mmCIF file of C-alpha atoms and ligand atoms in Angstrom:
data_model
loop_
_atom_site.group_PDB
_atom_site.id
_atom_site.type_symbol
_atom_site.label_atom_id
_atom_site.label_comp_id
_atom_site.label_asym_id
_atom_site.label_seq_id
_atom_site.Cartn_x
_atom_site.Cartn_y
_atom_site.Cartn_z
ATOM 1 C CA MET N 1 -36.644 26.575 -156.914
ATOM 2 C CA LEU N 2 -36.225 23.968 -158.993
ATOM 3 C CA ILE N 3 -36.910 24.896 -162.464
ATOM 4 C CA ARG N 4 -38.247 21.936 -164.583
ATOM 5 C CA ASN N 5 -38.863 22.325 -167.802
ATOM 6 C CA CYS N 6 -34.672 23.577 -169.369
ATOM 7 C CA TRP N 7 -32.661 21.305 -170.321
ATOM 8 C CA TYR N 8 -30.095 20.256 -167.029
ATOM 9 C CA VAL N 9 -26.457 18.599 -167.813
ATOM 10 C CA ALA N 10 -26.352 15.188 -166.133
ATOM 11 C CA GLY N 11 -21.989 14.895 -166.386
ATOM 12 C CA TRP N 12 -19.561 14.404 -169.899
ATOM 13 C CA SER N 13 -20.162 11.976 -172.663
ATOM 14 C CA HIS N 14 -17.751 9.774 -171.575
ATOM 15 C CA GLN N 15 -19.239 8.800 -168.139
ATOM 16 C CA PHE N 16 -22.008 7.211 -170.125
ATOM 17 C CA GLU N 17 -20.216 3.516 -171.182
ATOM 18 C CA ALA N 18 -22.298 1.641 -173.225
ATOM 19 C CA GLY N 19 -23.561 -1.643 -171.305
ATOM 20 C CA LYS N 20 -23.501 0.277 -168.383
ATOM 21 C CA PRO N 21 -26.429 1.849 -166.826
ATOM 22 C CA THR N 22 -25.463 5.494 -164.276
ATOM 23 C CA GLN N 23 -27.770 6.868 -161.885
ATOM 24 C CA ARG N 24 -27.809 10.555 -161.741
ATOM 25 C CA MET N 25 -29.713 12.702 -159.287
ATOM 26 C CA LEU N 26 -31.257 14.955 -160.852
ATOM 27 C CA LEU N 27 -33.904 17.890 -159.115
ATOM 28 C CA GLY N 28 -34.328 15.303 -156.616
ATOM 29 C CA GLU N 29 -35.041 12.351 -158.945
ATOM 30 C CA PRO N 30 -33.494 9.034 -159.005
ATOM 31 C CA VAL N 31 -32.427 9.433 -163.027
ATOM 32 C CA VAL N 32 -30.466 6.179 -165.009
ATOM 33 C CA ILE N 33 -28.879 7.118 -168.104
ATOM 34 C CA TRP N 34 -27.992 4.133 -170.321
ATOM 35 C CA ARG N 35 -27.062 3.798 -174.361
ATOM 36 C CA THR N 36 -28.891 1.005 -176.226
ATOM 37 C CA GLN N 37 -26.823 -1.092 -178.458
ATOM 38 C CA GLU N 38 -27.362 1.205 -181.208
ATOM 39 C CA GLY N 39 -25.680 3.463 -179.426
ATOM 40 C CA ALA N 40 -29.274 6.100 -178.419
ATOM 41 C CA LEU N 41 -28.808 7.844 -175.459
ATOM 42 C CA VAL N 42 -32.114 6.658 -172.865
ATOM 43 C CA ALA N 43 -32.403 8.812 -169.977
ATOM 44 C CA MET N 44 -35.595 7.456 -167.141
ATOM 45 C CA GLU N 45 -36.602 7.051 -164.196
ATOM 46 C CA ASP N 46 -34.659 5.274 -161.861
ATOM 47 C CA ARG N 47 -37.182 3.256 -160.561
ATOM 48 C CA CYS N 48 -38.909 -0.193 -161.021
ATOM 49 C CA VAL N 49 -41.819 -0.189 -161.063
ATOM 50 C CA HIS N 50 -42.072 -3.122 -159.455
ATOM 51 C CA ARG N 51 -40.470 -2.982 -156.173
ATOM 52 C CA LEU N 52 -39.030 0.391 -156.421
ATOM 53 C CA ALA N 53 -35.445 -1.128 -156.787
ATOM 54 C CA PRO N 54 -32.345 1.195 -158.747
ATOM 55 C CA LEU N 55 -32.701 -0.054 -162.435
ATOM 56 C CA SER N 56 -29.282 1.444 -162.525
ATOM 57 C CA LEU N 57 -28.190 -1.718 -160.852
ATOM 58 C CA GLY N 58 -29.711 -3.741 -163.878
ATOM 59 C CA ARG N 59 -28.606 -5.145 -166.580
ATOM 60 C CA ILE N 60 -28.701 -3.575 -170.666
ATOM 61 C CA GLU N 61 -29.701 -6.596 -173.103
ATOM 62 C CA GLY N 62 -30.382 -4.278 -176.727
ATOM 63 C CA ASN N 63 -32.277 -1.946 -176.459
ATOM 64 C CA ALA N 64 -33.926 -3.067 -173.446
ATOM 65 C CA ILE N 65 -32.602 -2.150 -169.511
ATOM 66 C CA ARG N 66 -33.740 -5.132 -167.259
ATOM 67 C CA CYS N 67 -34.221 -4.556 -163.279
ATOM 68 C CA LEU N 68 -32.204 -7.137 -161.872
ATOM 69 C CA TYR N 69 -33.895 -7.783 -158.066
ATOM 70 C CA HIS N 70 -36.768 -9.979 -159.731
ATOM 71 C CA GLY N 71 -36.412 -9.134 -163.757
ATOM 72 C CA LEU N 72 -38.417 -6.985 -165.061
ATOM 73 C CA LEU N 73 -37.938 -6.146 -168.395
ATOM 74 C CA PHE N 74 -38.309 -2.238 -169.761
ATOM 75 C CA ASP N 75 -38.209 -0.940 -173.150
ATOM 76 C CA ALA N 76 -36.030 2.107 -173.896
ATOM 77 C CA ASP N 77 -39.423 3.732 -174.398
ATOM 78 C CA GLY N 78 -39.884 2.754 -170.439
ATOM 79 C CA ARG N 79 -42.507 0.696 -171.352
ATOM 80 C CA CYS N 80 -42.680 -3.600 -170.118
ATOM 81 C CA ARG N 81 -41.632 -5.960 -172.321
ATOM 82 C CA GLU N 82 -41.425 -9.021 -169.913
ATOM 83 C CA ILE N 83 -42.021 -10.099 -165.838
ATOM 84 C CA PRO N 84 -40.677 -13.523 -166.008
ATOM 85 C CA GLY N 85 -43.707 -16.199 -164.426
ATOM 86 C CA GLN N 86 -46.348 -13.713 -165.833
ATOM 87 C CA ASP N 87 -47.612 -13.461 -169.196
ATOM 88 C CA ALA N 88 -49.903 -10.645 -168.452
ATOM 89 C CA ILE N 89 -48.269 -7.063 -168.331
ATOM 90 C CA PRO N 90 -50.137 -4.508 -167.071
ATOM 91 C CA ASP N 91 -50.464 -1.054 -168.985
ATOM 92 C CA SER N 92 -49.536 0.831 -165.858
ATOM 93 C CA ALA N 93 -46.018 -0.796 -165.972
ATOM 94 C CA CYS N 94 -44.182 1.671 -167.651
ATOM 95 C CA VAL N 95 -41.407 3.854 -166.151
ATOM 96 C CA ARG N 96 -40.716 7.175 -166.945
ATOM 97 C CA THR N 97 -38.111 8.527 -169.620
ATOM 98 C CA TYR N 98 -37.092 11.717 -169.922
ATOM 99 C CA PRO N 99 -36.056 13.588 -173.750
ATOM 100 C CA ALA N 100 -32.242 13.336 -173.173
ATOM 101 C CA VAL N 101 -29.413 14.722 -175.692
ATOM 102 C CA GLU N 102 -25.699 14.186 -176.161
ATOM 103 C CA ARG N 103 -23.862 18.206 -177.426
ATOM 104 C CA ASN N 104 -20.770 19.097 -177.015
ATOM 105 C CA ASN N 105 -19.953 16.487 -174.691
ATOM 106 C CA TRP N 106 -22.347 17.372 -172.551
ATOM 107 C CA ILE N 107 -25.452 15.088 -171.690
ATOM 108 C CA TRP N 108 -28.571 17.166 -171.556
ATOM 109 C CA VAL N 109 -32.013 16.065 -169.708
ATOM 110 C CA TRP N 110 -35.000 17.810 -170.255
ATOM 111 C CA MET N 111 -36.323 17.194 -166.657
ATOM 112 C CA GLY N 112 -40.058 18.732 -168.108
ATOM 113 C CA ASP N 113 -43.338 18.515 -170.357
ATOM 114 C CA PRO N 114 -41.433 16.426 -172.374
ATOM 115 C CA ASP N 115 -43.581 17.959 -175.298
ATOM 116 C CA ARG N 116 -42.525 20.842 -174.527
ATOM 117 C CA ALA N 117 -38.243 19.622 -174.888
ATOM 118 C CA ASP N 118 -36.390 22.023 -178.351
ATOM 119 C CA PRO N 119 -32.893 20.559 -178.451
ATOM 120 C CA SER N 120 -32.670 24.205 -179.756
ATOM 121 C CA ARG N 121 -32.658 25.829 -176.630
ATOM 122 C CA ILE N 122 -29.541 23.374 -175.346
ATOM 123 C CA ALA N 123 -27.338 26.296 -174.295
ATOM 124 C CA PRO N 124 -24.492 26.634 -177.460
ATOM 125 C CA SER N 125 -21.085 25.632 -175.264
ATOM 126 C CA LYS N 126 -18.265 24.559 -176.746
ATOM 127 C CA ALA N 127 -17.303 20.647 -178.116
ATOM 128 C CA LEU N 128 -13.925 19.353 -176.358
ATOM 129 C CA ASP N 129 -12.595 18.949 -180.325
ATOM 130 C CA ASP N 130 -13.949 22.362 -181.419
ATOM 131 C CA PRO N 131 -10.886 22.828 -183.358
ATOM 132 C CA ALA N 132 -10.547 27.139 -182.310
ATOM 133 C CA TRP N 133 -9.925 25.684 -178.549
ATOM 134 C CA VAL N 134 -7.767 23.602 -176.907
ATOM 135 C CA LEU N 135 -9.994 22.646 -173.582
ATOM 136 C CA LYS N 136 -9.654 20.472 -170.675
ATOM 137 C CA THR N 137 -12.538 19.237 -168.249
ATOM 138 C CA GLY N 138 -13.483 19.286 -164.882
ATOM 139 C CA GLU N 139 -15.862 18.543 -162.140
ATOM 140 C CA LEU N 140 -17.338 19.350 -158.778
ATOM 141 C CA HIS N 141 -19.644 18.491 -156.091
ATOM 142 C CA TYR N 142 -21.548 21.222 -153.891
ATOM 143 C CA ARG N 143 -23.598 20.941 -151.268
ATOM 144 C CA ALA N 144 -25.396 23.978 -151.360
ATOM 145 C CA HIS N 145 -28.403 25.368 -153.694
ATOM 146 C CA TYR N 146 -27.669 25.347 -156.756
ATOM 147 C CA SER N 147 -28.777 29.250 -157.085
ATOM 148 C CA LEU N 148 -25.667 30.272 -154.868
ATOM 149 C CA ILE N 149 -23.251 28.256 -157.235
ATOM 150 C CA ASN N 150 -25.635 30.690 -160.320
ATOM 151 C CA ASP N 151 -24.768 33.235 -157.831
ATOM 152 C CA ASN N 152 -21.630 33.741 -157.512
ATOM 153 C CA LEU N 153 -21.234 32.912 -161.178
ATOM 154 C CA LEU N 154 -23.294 36.301 -161.965
ATOM 155 C CA ASP N 155 -21.015 38.366 -159.823
ATOM 156 C CA LEU N 156 -17.425 37.953 -160.955
ATOM 157 C CA THR N 157 -16.857 41.058 -158.514
ATOM 158 C CA HIS N 158 -15.828 38.015 -156.085
ATOM 159 C CA LEU N 159 -12.807 37.304 -157.744
ATOM 160 C CA ALA N 160 -10.776 39.704 -156.431
ATOM 161 C CA TYR N 161 -10.818 38.453 -153.025
ATOM 162 C CA VAL N 162 -12.054 34.679 -153.325
ATOM 163 C CA HIS N 163 -9.917 33.796 -156.420
ATOM 164 C CA ALA N 164 -6.599 36.171 -155.954
ATOM 165 C CA ALA N 165 -4.604 33.147 -155.023
ATOM 166 C CA SER N 166 -5.457 31.402 -157.847
ATOM 167 C CA PHE N 167 -6.620 33.348 -160.823
ATOM 168 C CA GLY N 168 -4.482 36.392 -159.222
ATOM 169 C CA ALA N 169 -7.370 38.609 -159.559
ATOM 170 C CA ASP N 170 -6.392 42.235 -158.925
ATOM 171 C CA GLU N 171 -8.858 44.521 -157.063
ATOM 172 C CA ALA N 172 -9.724 46.099 -160.544
ATOM 173 C CA TRP N 173 -12.032 43.394 -160.811
ATOM 174 C CA SER N 174 -14.028 44.671 -157.226
ATOM 175 C CA ARG N 175 -14.808 47.705 -158.413
ATOM 176 C CA ASN N 176 -15.331 47.425 -161.992
ATOM 177 C CA ARG N 177 -18.738 47.144 -162.884
ATOM 178 C CA PRO N 178 -19.561 45.086 -166.385
ATOM 179 C CA ARG N 179 -22.439 45.549 -168.831
ATOM 180 C CA VAL N 180 -25.006 43.993 -168.288
ATOM 181 C CA GLU N 181 -27.835 43.340 -170.681
ATOM 182 C CA PRO N 182 -30.868 41.020 -170.616
ATOM 183 C CA ILE N 183 -30.542 37.979 -173.637
ATOM 184 C CA ALA N 184 -32.531 35.211 -174.562
ATOM 185 C CA GLU N 185 -32.958 32.432 -172.095
ATOM 186 C CA GLY N 186 -30.475 35.364 -169.271
ATOM 187 C CA VAL N 187 -28.407 37.922 -168.971
ATOM 188 C CA ARG N 188 -24.839 39.164 -170.914
ATOM 189 C CA SER N 189 -21.834 40.572 -168.818
ATOM 190 C CA SER N 190 -19.629 42.177 -169.970
ATOM 191 C CA ARG N 191 -16.477 44.254 -169.521
ATOM 192 C CA TRP N 192 -12.947 46.010 -169.939
ATOM 193 C CA ILE N 193 -10.606 45.491 -167.505
ATOM 194 C CA VAL N 194 -8.232 48.237 -168.328
ATOM 195 C CA GLY N 195 -4.414 48.189 -166.912
ATOM 196 C CA THR N 196 -4.047 45.460 -165.124
ATOM 197 C CA PRO N 197 -2.063 42.757 -164.759
ATOM 198 C CA PRO N 198 -2.501 39.755 -167.129
ATOM 199 C CA THR N 199 -4.558 36.680 -165.733
ATOM 200 C CA PRO N 200 -4.212 34.415 -166.750
ATOM 201 C CA PRO N 201 -0.337 35.568 -168.330
ATOM 202 C CA LEU N 202 0.286 33.059 -170.541
ATOM 203 C CA GLY N 203 1.101 33.367 -174.174
ATOM 204 C CA LYS N 204 2.566 36.572 -175.176
ATOM 205 C CA ALA N 205 0.172 38.462 -172.678
ATOM 206 C CA ALA N 206 3.019 37.585 -170.494
ATOM 207 C CA GLU N 207 5.746 39.348 -171.967
ATOM 208 C CA HIS N 208 3.431 42.436 -170.713
ATOM 209 C CA GLU N 209 3.082 44.110 -167.188
ATOM 210 C CA ARG N 210 0.153 45.808 -167.810
ATOM 211 C CA VAL N 211 -2.281 44.270 -170.327
ATOM 212 C CA ASP N 212 -6.530 45.533 -171.156
ATOM 213 C CA ILE N 213 -8.692 42.479 -170.637
ATOM 214 C CA TRP N 214 -12.064 41.733 -172.128
ATOM 215 C CA THR N 215 -14.085 39.502 -170.602
ATOM 216 C CA SER N 216 -17.973 38.658 -171.727
ATOM 217 C CA TYR N 217 -20.274 35.840 -170.256
ATOM 218 C CA ASP N 218 -23.627 34.589 -171.287
ATOM 219 C CA PHE N 219 -25.446 33.488 -168.217
ATOM 220 C CA VAL N 220 -28.620 31.355 -169.769
ATOM 221 C CA LEU N 221 -31.142 28.970 -168.310
ATOM 222 C CA PRO N 222 -30.992 27.048 -166.166
ATOM 223 C CA GLY N 223 -27.655 27.479 -165.430
ATOM 224 C CA VAL N 224 -25.035 28.372 -167.847
ATOM 225 C CA PHE N 225 -21.638 29.780 -167.822
ATOM 226 C CA LEU N 226 -20.302 30.774 -171.107
ATOM 227 C CA LEU N 227 -17.155 33.197 -170.911
ATOM 228 C CA TYR N 228 -15.196 34.527 -173.515
ATOM 229 C CA SER N 229 -12.101 36.399 -172.184
ATOM 230 C CA ALA N 230 -9.165 38.030 -173.628
ATOM 231 C CA LEU N 231 -6.266 40.346 -173.493
ATOM 232 C CA PHE N 232 -4.676 42.944 -175.673
ATOM 233 C CA PRO N 233 -1.963 45.544 -175.672
ATOM 234 C CA THR N 234 -2.617 48.342 -172.848
ATOM 235 C CA GLY N 235 -4.404 51.047 -174.852
ATOM 236 C CA SER N 236 -6.978 48.631 -177.017
ATOM 237 C CA ALA N 237 -9.987 49.462 -174.750
ATOM 238 C CA GLU N 238 -9.782 52.767 -175.719
ATOM 239 C CA ALA N 239 -8.716 52.395 -179.063
ATOM 240 C CA PHE N 240 -12.224 49.878 -179.469
ATOM 241 C CA GLY N 241 -14.537 52.444 -178.120
ATOM 242 C CA TYR N 242 -15.005 50.573 -174.731
ATOM 243 C CA ASP N 243 -16.845 48.482 -176.879
ATOM 244 C CA ALA N 244 -16.523 44.411 -177.612
ATOM 245 C CA PRO N 245 -13.276 43.861 -179.494
ATOM 246 C CA PRO N 246 -13.487 43.661 -183.294
ATOM 247 C CA ALA N 247 -14.127 39.905 -183.951
ATOM 248 C CA HIS N 248 -10.575 39.796 -185.466
ATOM 249 C CA ALA N 249 -8.410 42.097 -183.681
ATOM 250 C CA PRO N 250 -5.547 39.814 -182.776
ATOM 251 C CA SER N 251 -5.118 39.456 -179.027
ATOM 252 C CA LEU N 252 -2.157 38.606 -177.201
ATOM 253 C CA PHE N 253 -4.236 35.877 -175.421
ATOM 254 C CA ALA N 254 -7.385 33.859 -175.885
ATOM 255 C CA ASN N 255 -9.256 31.630 -173.208
ATOM 256 C CA PHE N 256 -13.096 30.299 -173.631
ATOM 257 C CA THR N 257 -15.305 28.461 -170.081
ATOM 258 C CA SER N 258 -18.074 26.274 -170.582
ATOM 259 C CA GLN N 259 -19.633 25.640 -166.877
ATOM 260 C CA ALA N 260 -23.031 24.083 -166.125
ATOM 261 C CA VAL N 261 -24.057 24.325 -162.931
ATOM 262 C CA THR N 262 -27.145 21.076 -162.518
ATOM 263 C CA PRO N 263 -29.032 21.164 -159.034
ATOM 264 C CA THR N 264 -28.957 17.580 -157.661
ATOM 265 C CA SER N 265 -31.713 18.104 -155.228
ATOM 266 C CA GLU N 266 -32.623 21.372 -153.374
ATOM 267 C CA SER N 267 -29.628 21.013 -151.253
ATOM 268 C CA THR N 268 -26.575 19.633 -153.119
ATOM 269 C CA THR N 269 -25.640 20.486 -156.930
ATOM 270 C CA SER N 270 -23.378 19.565 -159.520
ATOM 271 C CA TYR N 271 -21.014 21.634 -161.642
ATOM 272 C CA TYR N 272 -19.804 20.655 -164.911
ATOM 273 C CA PHE N 273 -16.734 23.038 -166.433
ATOM 274 C CA SER N 274 -14.037 23.365 -169.624
ATOM 275 C CA TRP N 275 -11.257 25.874 -169.641
ATOM 276 C CA GLY N 276 -8.596 25.953 -172.189
ATOM 277 C CA PRO N 277 -6.899 28.489 -173.982
ATOM 278 C CA ALA N 278 -7.013 29.721 -178.397
ATOM 279 C CA ALA N 279 -5.664 27.057 -180.462
ATOM 280 C CA GLU N 280 -3.305 29.840 -181.903
ATOM 281 C CA HIS N 281 -1.955 30.852 -178.325
ATOM 282 C CA GLY N 282 -2.228 27.408 -176.483
ATOM 283 C CA ASP N 283 -1.238 24.089 -176.983
ATOM 284 C CA GLU N 284 -2.892 20.522 -174.761
ATOM 285 C CA ALA N 285 0.368 21.255 -171.938
ATOM 286 C CA MET N 286 -0.587 24.995 -171.306
ATOM 287 C CA ALA N 287 -4.149 23.709 -170.943
ATOM 288 C CA GLN N 288 -3.527 21.540 -168.344
ATOM 289 C CA ALA N 289 -2.148 23.856 -166.445
ATOM 290 C CA MET N 290 -5.677 26.561 -167.099
ATOM 291 C CA ILE N 291 -7.758 23.823 -165.808
ATOM 292 C CA ASP N 292 -5.121 23.324 -162.504
ATOM 293 C CA VAL N 293 -5.429 26.428 -161.345
ATOM 294 C CA ALA N 294 -9.156 26.800 -161.990
ATOM 295 C CA ILE N 295 -9.940 24.187 -160.137
ATOM 296 C CA MET N 296 -8.442 25.573 -157.525
ATOM 297 C CA ALA N 297 -10.193 28.706 -158.365
ATOM 298 C CA PHE N 298 -13.350 26.901 -158.371
ATOM 299 C CA ASN N 299 -12.786 25.135 -154.671
ATOM 300 C CA GLU N 300 -11.610 28.599 -153.227
ATOM 301 C CA ASP N 301 -16.073 29.228 -154.490
ATOM 302 C CA LYS N 302 -16.753 26.406 -153.201
ATOM 303 C CA THR N 303 -15.622 26.489 -150.290
ATOM 304 C CA MET N 304 -16.503 29.867 -149.309
ATOM 305 C CA ILE N 305 -20.306 28.751 -150.770
ATOM 306 C CA GLU N 306 -20.465 26.086 -148.983
ATOM 307 C CA ALA N 307 -19.514 28.235 -145.791
ATOM 308 C CA GLN N 308 -22.461 31.227 -146.756
ATOM 309 C CA GLN N 309 -24.711 28.017 -147.246
ATOM 310 C CA ARG N 310 -23.958 27.000 -143.464
ATOM 311 C CA ILE N 311 -25.083 30.411 -142.651
ATOM 312 C CA ILE N 312 -28.444 30.456 -144.438
ATOM 313 C CA ASP N 313 -29.600 27.486 -143.002
ATOM 314 C CA THR N 314 -29.670 28.640 -139.782
ATOM 315 C CA ASP N 315 -32.172 31.380 -140.891
ATOM 316 C CA PRO N 316 -33.248 30.978 -143.790
ATOM 317 C CA GLY N 317 -35.699 34.114 -143.900
ATOM 318 C CA ARG N 318 -32.678 36.361 -143.651
ATOM 319 C CA ARG N 319 -33.189 38.549 -146.606
ATOM 320 C CA VAL N 320 -29.804 39.764 -148.584
ATOM 321 C CA MET N 321 -28.542 43.284 -149.490
ATOM 322 C CA PRO N 322 -28.544 43.409 -152.372
ATOM 323 C CA THR N 323 -25.675 45.848 -154.309
ATOM 324 C CA SER N 324 -24.975 47.335 -157.258
ATOM 325 C CA ALA N 325 -22.440 44.512 -158.439
ATOM 326 C CA ASP N 326 -25.858 42.457 -158.395
ATOM 327 C CA LYS N 327 -27.183 43.414 -161.281
ATOM 328 C CA ALA N 328 -26.402 40.370 -163.107
ATOM 329 C CA ILE N 329 -28.043 38.471 -160.497
ATOM 330 C CA THR N 330 -31.042 40.353 -159.707
ATOM 331 C CA LEU N 331 -32.050 39.991 -163.778
ATOM 332 C CA PHE N 332 -31.065 36.544 -163.588
ATOM 333 C CA THR N 333 -33.247 35.744 -160.936
ATOM 334 C CA ARG N 334 -36.446 37.756 -162.709
ATOM 335 C CA LEU N 335 -36.126 35.647 -165.388
ATOM 336 C CA MET N 336 -36.084 31.821 -162.487
ATOM 337 C CA GLN N 337 -39.067 33.706 -160.964
ATOM 338 C CA SER N 338 -41.018 34.242 -165.124
ATOM 339 C CA GLN N 339 -40.755 30.027 -165.529
ATOM 340 C CA ASP N 340 -42.854 28.213 -164.819
ATOM 341 C CA GLY N 341 -41.264 25.824 -162.520
HETATM 342 S S1 FES Q 401 -38.170 -4.214 -158.341
HETATM 343 FE FE1 FES Q 401 -37.456 -4.444 -160.051
HETATM 344 S S2 FES Q 401 -37.982 -6.540 -161.142
HETATM 345 FE FE2 FES Q 401 -38.712 -5.711 -158.761
HETATM 346 FE FE1 FE2 Q 402 -15.429 32.019 -158.311
#
């Protein structure tokens, strides 16, 4: 199931240069993303109305794009403005366009009903120049249905097994159950891991053999993961009543990650992410070290999930058997099913 009425991340802002149309596959549809001379972002079907060649092989001319097969010229609103050697331009000579917004260094494209494209529904990821954080970026491309990646992010018990080598997470992550609650357009998962080795062992947290880790993340439609994690001296979880730490409680180390899961087709998925320390706890070098570990960890996920997909494909009718760790997956799956496609 691929939901249309959502904002999908199509990539990083810097990947869409002026004068250079770029193709993305979104929900199995070819989309060309380009910028007008004024820098405005345009997303349109990457399919010329003439003989269906990709406009991403075309040329930007001011605020229009020319198909470089037989030269039809299309305005940013998709209407054909010129057919070389022909005066009459049929009304049908119009390429579909999609609402597109640039926010927090991601390009967001709305694949559904354009009248319902409300930018206030864009997930509140962190901008790369947010002064509170030092963030580095990465991306991966999967041969797997995107719901498997969503499921992976909705259940972090896998940290203990998939990421023992990279994140160094211990088995407390699999035994502990988060508090899971519905929020607008998604699910919030929060928990304390008490008296555990610091993960990541950075900043002042490195001076402690054991810490209390607060982790809280929102997972919102269609697949955006926004996680805040902070490490505190042991005893803090109890002192805070096992609730969220007060906003200004000083932590030993805090970090934030924004991650977006975008189905490029029914069987392939793109995954864009940023991660890094709070500016008060880390610098560029630390952010780089963190993203290096994150990329290692996300490749561990990729190995497992692509292998899982191959097994699923051998017998797609097989049902899963949920455990108590799957509560957030169940809530989010229900939310997805309540969407109108
Ligand atoms: S296919 Fe685009 S002009 Fe012919
Ligand atoms: Fe993972």
